[in-house]
XYZ file of C-alpha atoms in Angstrom:
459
model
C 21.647 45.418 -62.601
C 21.689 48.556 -64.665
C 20.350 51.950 -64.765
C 17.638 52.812 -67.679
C 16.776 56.208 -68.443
C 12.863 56.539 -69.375
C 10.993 60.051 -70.966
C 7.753 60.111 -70.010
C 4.626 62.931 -69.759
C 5.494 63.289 -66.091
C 9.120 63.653 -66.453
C 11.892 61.559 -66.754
C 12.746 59.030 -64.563
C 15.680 56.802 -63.753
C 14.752 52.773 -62.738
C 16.881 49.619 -62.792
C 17.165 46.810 -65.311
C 18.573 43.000 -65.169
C 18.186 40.556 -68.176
C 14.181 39.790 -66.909
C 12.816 42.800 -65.495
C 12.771 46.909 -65.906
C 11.722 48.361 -62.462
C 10.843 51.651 -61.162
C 9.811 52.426 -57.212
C 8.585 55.144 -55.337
C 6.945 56.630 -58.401
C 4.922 60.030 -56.468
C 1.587 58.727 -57.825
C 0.050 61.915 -55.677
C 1.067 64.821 -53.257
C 2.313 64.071 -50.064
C -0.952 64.296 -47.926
C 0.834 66.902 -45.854
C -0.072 69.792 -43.966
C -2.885 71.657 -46.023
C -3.267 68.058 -47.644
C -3.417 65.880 -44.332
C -6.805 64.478 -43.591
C -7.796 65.602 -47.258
C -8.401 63.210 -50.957
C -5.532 62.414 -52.715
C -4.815 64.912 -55.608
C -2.780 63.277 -58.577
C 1.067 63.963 -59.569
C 1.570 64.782 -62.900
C 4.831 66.152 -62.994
C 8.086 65.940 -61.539
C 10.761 68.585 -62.475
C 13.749 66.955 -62.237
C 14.934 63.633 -63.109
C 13.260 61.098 -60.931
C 15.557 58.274 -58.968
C 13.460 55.388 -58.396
C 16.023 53.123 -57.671
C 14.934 52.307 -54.281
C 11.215 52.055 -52.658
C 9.973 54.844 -50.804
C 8.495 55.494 -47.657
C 5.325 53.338 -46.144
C 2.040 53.756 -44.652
C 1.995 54.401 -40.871
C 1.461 51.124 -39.381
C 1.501 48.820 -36.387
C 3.862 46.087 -36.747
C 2.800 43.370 -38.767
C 3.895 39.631 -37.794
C 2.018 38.435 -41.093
C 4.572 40.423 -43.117
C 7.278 38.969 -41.185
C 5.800 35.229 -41.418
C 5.115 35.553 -45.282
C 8.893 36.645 -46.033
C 12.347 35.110 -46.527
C 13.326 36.193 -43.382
C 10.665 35.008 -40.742
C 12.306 35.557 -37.939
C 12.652 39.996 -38.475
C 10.264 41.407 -35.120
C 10.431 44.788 -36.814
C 7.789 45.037 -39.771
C 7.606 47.100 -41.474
C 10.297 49.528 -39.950
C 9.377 52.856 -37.575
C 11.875 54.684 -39.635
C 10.484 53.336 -43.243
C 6.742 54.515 -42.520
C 6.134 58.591 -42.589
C 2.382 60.015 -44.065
C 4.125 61.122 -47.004
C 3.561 57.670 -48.509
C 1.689 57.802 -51.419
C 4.068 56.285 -54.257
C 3.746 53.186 -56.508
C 6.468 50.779 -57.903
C 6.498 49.190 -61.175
C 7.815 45.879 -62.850
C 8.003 45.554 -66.666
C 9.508 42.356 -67.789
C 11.944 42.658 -70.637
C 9.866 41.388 -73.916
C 11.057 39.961 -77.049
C 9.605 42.945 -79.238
C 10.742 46.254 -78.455
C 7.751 48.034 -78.753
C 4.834 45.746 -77.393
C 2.195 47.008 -75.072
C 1.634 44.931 -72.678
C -1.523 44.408 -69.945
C -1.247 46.328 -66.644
C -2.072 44.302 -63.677
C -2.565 46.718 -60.193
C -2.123 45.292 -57.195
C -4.064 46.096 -53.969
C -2.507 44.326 -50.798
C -4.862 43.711 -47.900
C -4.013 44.065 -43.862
C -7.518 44.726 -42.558
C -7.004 48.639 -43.419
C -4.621 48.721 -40.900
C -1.604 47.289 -42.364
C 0.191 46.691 -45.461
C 2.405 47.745 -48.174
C 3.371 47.544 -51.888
C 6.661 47.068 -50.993
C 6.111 44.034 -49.178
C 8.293 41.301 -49.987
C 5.064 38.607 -50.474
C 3.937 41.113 -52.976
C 6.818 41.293 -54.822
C 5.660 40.220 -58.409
C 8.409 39.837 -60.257
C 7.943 36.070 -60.954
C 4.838 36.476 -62.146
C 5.429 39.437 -64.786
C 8.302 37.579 -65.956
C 5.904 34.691 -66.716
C 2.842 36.477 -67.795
C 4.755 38.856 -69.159
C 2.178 41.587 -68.004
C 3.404 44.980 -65.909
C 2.456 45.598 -62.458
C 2.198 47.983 -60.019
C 2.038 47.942 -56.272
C 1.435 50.938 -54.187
C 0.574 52.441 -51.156
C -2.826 53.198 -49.323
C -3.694 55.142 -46.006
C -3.996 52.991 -43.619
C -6.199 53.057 -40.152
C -7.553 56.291 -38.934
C -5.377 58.254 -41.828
C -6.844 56.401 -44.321
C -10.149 55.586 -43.479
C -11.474 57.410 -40.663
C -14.370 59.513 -41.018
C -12.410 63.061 -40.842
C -15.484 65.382 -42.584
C -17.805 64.342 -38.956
C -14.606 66.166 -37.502
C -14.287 69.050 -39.570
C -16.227 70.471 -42.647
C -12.584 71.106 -44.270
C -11.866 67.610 -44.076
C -12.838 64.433 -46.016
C -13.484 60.787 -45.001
C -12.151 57.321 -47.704
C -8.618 59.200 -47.744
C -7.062 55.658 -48.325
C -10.149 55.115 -51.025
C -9.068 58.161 -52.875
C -5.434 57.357 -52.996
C -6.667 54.132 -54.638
C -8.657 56.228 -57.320
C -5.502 58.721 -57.643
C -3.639 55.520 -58.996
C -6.157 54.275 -61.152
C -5.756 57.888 -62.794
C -2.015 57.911 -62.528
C -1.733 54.670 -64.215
C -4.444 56.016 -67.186
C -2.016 58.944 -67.650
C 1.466 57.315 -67.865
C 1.074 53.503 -68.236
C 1.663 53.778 -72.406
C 5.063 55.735 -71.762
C 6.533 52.392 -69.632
C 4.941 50.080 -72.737
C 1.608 49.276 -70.380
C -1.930 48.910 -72.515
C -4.076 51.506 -70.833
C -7.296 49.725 -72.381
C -6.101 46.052 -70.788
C -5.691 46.745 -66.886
C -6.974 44.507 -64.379
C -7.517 45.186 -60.769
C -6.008 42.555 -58.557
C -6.232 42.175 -54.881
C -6.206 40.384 -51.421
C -8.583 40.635 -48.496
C -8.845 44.532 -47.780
C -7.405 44.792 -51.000
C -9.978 42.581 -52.756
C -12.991 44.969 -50.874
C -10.973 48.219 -51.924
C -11.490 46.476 -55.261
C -15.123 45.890 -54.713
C -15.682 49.773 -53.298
C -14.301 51.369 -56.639
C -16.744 48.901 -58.595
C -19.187 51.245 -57.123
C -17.826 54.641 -57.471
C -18.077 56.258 -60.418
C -14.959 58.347 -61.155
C -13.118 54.776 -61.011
C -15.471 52.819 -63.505
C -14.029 53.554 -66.713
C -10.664 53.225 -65.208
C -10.300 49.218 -65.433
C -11.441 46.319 -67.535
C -11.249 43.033 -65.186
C -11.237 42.241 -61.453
C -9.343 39.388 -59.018
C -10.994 39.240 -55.819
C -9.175 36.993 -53.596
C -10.339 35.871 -49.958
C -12.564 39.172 -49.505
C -16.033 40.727 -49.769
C -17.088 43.974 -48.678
C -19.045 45.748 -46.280
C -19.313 49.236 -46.464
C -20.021 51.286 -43.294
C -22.356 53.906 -43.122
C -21.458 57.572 -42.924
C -23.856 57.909 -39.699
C -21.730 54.925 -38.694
C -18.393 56.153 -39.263
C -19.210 59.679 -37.494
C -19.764 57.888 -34.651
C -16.098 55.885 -34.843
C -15.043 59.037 -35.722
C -16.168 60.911 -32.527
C -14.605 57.448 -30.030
C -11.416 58.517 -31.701
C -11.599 61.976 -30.690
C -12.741 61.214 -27.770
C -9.681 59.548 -27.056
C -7.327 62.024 -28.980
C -9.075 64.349 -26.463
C -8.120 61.403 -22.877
C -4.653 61.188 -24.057
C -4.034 64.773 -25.228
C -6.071 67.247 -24.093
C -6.958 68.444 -27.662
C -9.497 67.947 -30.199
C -7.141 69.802 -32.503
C -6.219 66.689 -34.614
C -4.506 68.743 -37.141
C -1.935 69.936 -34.245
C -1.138 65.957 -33.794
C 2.236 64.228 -34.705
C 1.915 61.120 -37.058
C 3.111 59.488 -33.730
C 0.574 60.720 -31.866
C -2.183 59.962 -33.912
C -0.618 56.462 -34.518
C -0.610 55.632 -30.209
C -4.183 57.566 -30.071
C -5.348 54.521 -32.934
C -3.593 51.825 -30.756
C -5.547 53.201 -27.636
C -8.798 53.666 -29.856
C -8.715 50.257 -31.083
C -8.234 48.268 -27.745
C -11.499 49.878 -26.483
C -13.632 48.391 -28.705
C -11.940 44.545 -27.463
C -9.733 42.217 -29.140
C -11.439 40.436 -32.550
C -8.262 38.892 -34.060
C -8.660 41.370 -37.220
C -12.194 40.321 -37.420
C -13.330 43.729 -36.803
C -12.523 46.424 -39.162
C -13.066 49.509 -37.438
C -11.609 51.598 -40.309
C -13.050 50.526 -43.625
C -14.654 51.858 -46.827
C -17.186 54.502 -46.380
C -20.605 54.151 -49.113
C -21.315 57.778 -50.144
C -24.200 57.859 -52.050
C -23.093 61.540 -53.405
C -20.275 59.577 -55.661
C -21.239 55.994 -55.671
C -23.468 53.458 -57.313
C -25.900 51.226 -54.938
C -25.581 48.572 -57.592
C -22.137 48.567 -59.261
C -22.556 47.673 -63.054
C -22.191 44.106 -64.217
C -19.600 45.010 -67.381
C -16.414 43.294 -65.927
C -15.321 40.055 -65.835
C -14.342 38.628 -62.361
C -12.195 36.084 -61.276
C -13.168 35.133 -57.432
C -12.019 33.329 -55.001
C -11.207 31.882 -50.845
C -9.361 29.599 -49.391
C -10.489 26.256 -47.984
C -9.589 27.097 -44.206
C -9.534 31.056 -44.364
C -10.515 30.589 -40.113
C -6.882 29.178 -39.074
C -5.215 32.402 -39.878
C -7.244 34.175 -37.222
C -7.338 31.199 -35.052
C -4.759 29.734 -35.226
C -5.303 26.838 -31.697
C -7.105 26.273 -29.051
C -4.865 28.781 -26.889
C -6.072 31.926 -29.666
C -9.364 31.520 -29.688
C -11.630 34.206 -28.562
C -14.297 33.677 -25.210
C -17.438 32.600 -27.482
C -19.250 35.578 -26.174
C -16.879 38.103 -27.306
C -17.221 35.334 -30.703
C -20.572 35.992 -30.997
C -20.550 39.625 -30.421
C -17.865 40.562 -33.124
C -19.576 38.557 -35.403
C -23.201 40.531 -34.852
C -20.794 43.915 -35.485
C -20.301 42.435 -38.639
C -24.066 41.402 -39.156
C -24.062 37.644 -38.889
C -25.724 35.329 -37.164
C -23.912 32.070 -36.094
C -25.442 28.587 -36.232
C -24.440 27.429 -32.820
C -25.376 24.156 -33.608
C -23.645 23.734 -36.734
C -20.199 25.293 -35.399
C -19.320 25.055 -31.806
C -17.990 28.207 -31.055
C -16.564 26.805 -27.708
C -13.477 25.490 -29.198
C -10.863 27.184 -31.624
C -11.898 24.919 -34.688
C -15.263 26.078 -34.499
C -14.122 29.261 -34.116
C -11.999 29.048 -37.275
C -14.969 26.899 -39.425
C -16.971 29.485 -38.634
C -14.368 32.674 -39.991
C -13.710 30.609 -43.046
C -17.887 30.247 -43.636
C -19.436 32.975 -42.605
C -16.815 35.905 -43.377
C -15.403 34.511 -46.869
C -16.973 31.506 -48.365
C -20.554 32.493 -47.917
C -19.956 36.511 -49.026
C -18.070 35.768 -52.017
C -20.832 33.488 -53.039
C -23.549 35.427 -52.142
C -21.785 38.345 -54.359
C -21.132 35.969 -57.360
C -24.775 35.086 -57.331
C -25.586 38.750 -57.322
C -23.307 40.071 -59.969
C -25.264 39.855 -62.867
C -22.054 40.093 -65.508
C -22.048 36.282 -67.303
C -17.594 36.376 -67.062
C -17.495 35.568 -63.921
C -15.108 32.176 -62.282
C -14.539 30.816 -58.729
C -11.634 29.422 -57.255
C -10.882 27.553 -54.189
C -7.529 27.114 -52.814
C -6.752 23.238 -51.024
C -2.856 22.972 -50.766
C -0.956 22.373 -47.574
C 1.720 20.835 -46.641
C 0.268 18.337 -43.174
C 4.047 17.382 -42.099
C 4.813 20.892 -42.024
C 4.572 22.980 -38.841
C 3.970 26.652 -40.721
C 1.820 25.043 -43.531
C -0.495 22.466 -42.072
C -4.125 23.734 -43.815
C -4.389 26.140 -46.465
C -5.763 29.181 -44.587
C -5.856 33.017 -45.284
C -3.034 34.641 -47.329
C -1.470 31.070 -47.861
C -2.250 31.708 -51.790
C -0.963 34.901 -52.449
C 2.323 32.691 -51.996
C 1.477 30.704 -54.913
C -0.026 33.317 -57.048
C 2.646 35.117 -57.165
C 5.420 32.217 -57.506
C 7.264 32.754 -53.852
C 9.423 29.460 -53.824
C 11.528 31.677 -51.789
C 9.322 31.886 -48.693
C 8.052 28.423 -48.963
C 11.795 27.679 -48.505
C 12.072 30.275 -45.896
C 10.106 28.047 -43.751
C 12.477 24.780 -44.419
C 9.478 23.489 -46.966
C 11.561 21.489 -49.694
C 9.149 22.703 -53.239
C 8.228 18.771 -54.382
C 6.668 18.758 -58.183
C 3.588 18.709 -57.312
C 3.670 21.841 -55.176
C 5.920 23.764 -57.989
C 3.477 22.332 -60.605
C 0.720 23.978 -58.467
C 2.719 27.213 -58.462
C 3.213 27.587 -62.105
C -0.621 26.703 -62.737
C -1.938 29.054 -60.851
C 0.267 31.747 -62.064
C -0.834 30.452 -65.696
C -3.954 30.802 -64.647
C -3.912 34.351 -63.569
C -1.642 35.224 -66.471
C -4.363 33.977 -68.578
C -7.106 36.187 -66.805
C -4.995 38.929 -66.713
C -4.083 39.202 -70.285
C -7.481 37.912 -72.132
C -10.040 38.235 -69.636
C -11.281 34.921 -68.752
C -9.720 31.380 -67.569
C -9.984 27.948 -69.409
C -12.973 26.519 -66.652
C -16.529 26.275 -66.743
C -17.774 30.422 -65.503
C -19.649 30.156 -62.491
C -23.453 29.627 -62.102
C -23.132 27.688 -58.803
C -20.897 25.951 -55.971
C -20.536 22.939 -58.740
C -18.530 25.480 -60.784
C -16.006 26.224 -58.406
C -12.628 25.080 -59.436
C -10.064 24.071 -56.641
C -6.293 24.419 -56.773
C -4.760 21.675 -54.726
């Protein structure tokens, strides 16, 4: 590993380099949402003074911990994810990975990735997001950043205070978008090839800039995996926003949220979110906001889509019979998220059910409905079928299995004591064709999608 020196409009700015890959992390993609900037819209970086080291990632999100990002790594067994000391609100930085190409001067496509965590939790430095395999194969740059998560990112702060605005965590998504228009040709990227790319909360953050309008002539082609959106309403989110100061007030004594530590606010969240019961992340209390001031009822059918769940989404949430949820508290998350449950056709009693009914109602059915309702003609659907039976981590292919795949992590596979047979690398390296393929030309070598027939399943 090397250093490599890089001029660019911003500034210059000092990464790493090995014989695949040029990377640069904890790129300031926007101000630190601090003090006269907390509880505010990101505003775009443009400029650093001196030389920039971004040798090393930078700090992430506020977060509880995450034992998904602990499962999906190559160290399972870490109970401290992501680190207290690695999260501070002055997170707003993105990382890059450029594989090394065979002309010097090629532009290559841009692929931006959006993780997912419910709103709550994630990270671009995440080791399952770590997409290094995959640019080396595609030979495509991409870029992973941070969000504001929970109530920094995505409560409603404006029903609090006039001075404040609500979709902080949707406007540090924009800021990128921007960031990556500005400066992607000085790192070799092709500002006019960039695809949007995402997972769950990432795939809806995906799905809530198709409908705002500053972000629409920002991106060319969208992967939505295992996620469709819901927006709240703003009379909605005032309400949220008013339970969380109500509590802010219990705990503290204050409705001065400004006054608040990041700690603070982060205990006042966990004590806001256990009021409203447990739902196994079915619930997203934080989530996108629609604003009809800056977004589009109907976003426009211009890019192509590549779509997609997994076959048992469910068992991530329920996981056995001993995590199930009482089937009235079932029923009752699932009419906060406006559906209605056919009792007869899943029996809610049992964990199965419980999971059948996640996979169906909250991913399979959505992202079908919204394929038949996108009017653009480019559009695909996937479904993902691997597992490994014998295995106790990897018996059913359920939420976030894929992302494994997509982005060619033999290394957590392994992490698990899974030996990679052919047919699972052979899997691997398909799928990662095929998103190289969508990624770089805009479409993918199977029939587009018209109806459930023309769903293609990776197995």
């Amino acid at each position: 590993m090397t250093s490599i020196t890089r001029q660019t409009k911003a500034g210059t700015i000092i990464g790493n380099r090995d014989q695949h890959c040029e990377t640069y992390f904890g790129i300031p993609y926007a101000y630190p949402p601090l003090h006269e900037r907390r509880f505010k819209h990101a505003k775009l970086c443009t400029h650093w003074p001196e030389p920039l080291n971004a040798e090393h990632f930078q700090a992430v999100p506020p977060q509880p911990f995450n034992k998904l990002e602990a499962f999906f790594s190559s160290n399972p067994k870490d109970t401290q994810v992501p680190k207290i000391e690695n999260q501070s609100e002055d997170c707003l930085y993105l990382n890059i990975w450029k594989p090394i190409t065979a002309t010097k001067n090629e532009t290559l496509p841009v692929m931006i990735w959006f993780y997912g965590g419910g709103y709550v939790n994630g990270h671009g430095s995440a080791e399952l997001y770590n997409p290094k395999a995959f640019a080396e194969h595609a030979q495509v740059i991409v870029i992973t950043f941070n969000y504001r998560l929970g109530v920094l990112g995505y409560l409603n702060f404006n029903a609090i205070n006039d001075d404040y605005a609500m979709n902080c965590g949707l406007s540090d998504q924009l800021a990128v978008l921007l960031w990556v228009n500005h400066f992607i040709e000085d790192f070799g990227g092709d500002q006019h090839n960039i695809t949007l790319c995402g997972q769950s909360a990432g795939a809806m953050s995906i799905q809530a800039l198709m409908h705002l309008k500053a972000a629409q002539p920002l991106f060319h082609k969208a992967v939505l995996m295992s996620g469709t959106l819901r927006f709240d309403s703003i009379q909605h989110s005032a309400s949220k926003a008013h339970h969380f100061m109500a509590t802010v007030q219990n705990l503290y004594g204050t409705t001065d949220i400004g006054a608040l530590s990041t700690r603070q606010i982060m205990h006042a969240m966990t004590n806001d979110l256990a009021q409203y019961g447990p739902s196994k992340g079915l619930e997203l209390i934080y989530s996108p906001i629609f604003d009809e001031t800056i977004m589009l009822d109907t976003p426009p059918d211009k890019w192509p889509v590549l779509v997609g769940f997994t076959e048992q989404e469910g068992d991530c949430y329920i996981r056995n019979e001993s995590r199930k949820l009482t089937p009235e508290r079932f029923l009752h998350i699932m009419k906060n998220n406006h559906i209605l449950i056919d009792t007869d056709k899943f029996d809610i009693t049992i964990g199965k059910g419980q999971s059948e009914a996640i996979t169906y109602y909250e991913f399979k059915q959505p992202a079908l409905r919204w394929l038949d309702a996108y009017a653009c003609a480019h559009k695909w659907c996937y479904r993902f079928n691997w597992s490994a039976p014998t295995s106790f981590t990897f018996k059913t292919p359920y939420h976030i299995l894929d992302v494994v795949f997509w982005f060619g992590h033999t290394d957590i596979l392994q992490a698990h004591h899974l030996s990679i047979t052919h047919p699972t690398q052979s899997l691997m390296e398909h799928m990662m064709e095929t998103l190289k393929m969508f990624v770089t030309k805009g479409y993918v070598n199977w029939p587009v999608y018209t109806s459930i027939e023309d769903i293609t399943t990776f197995e």
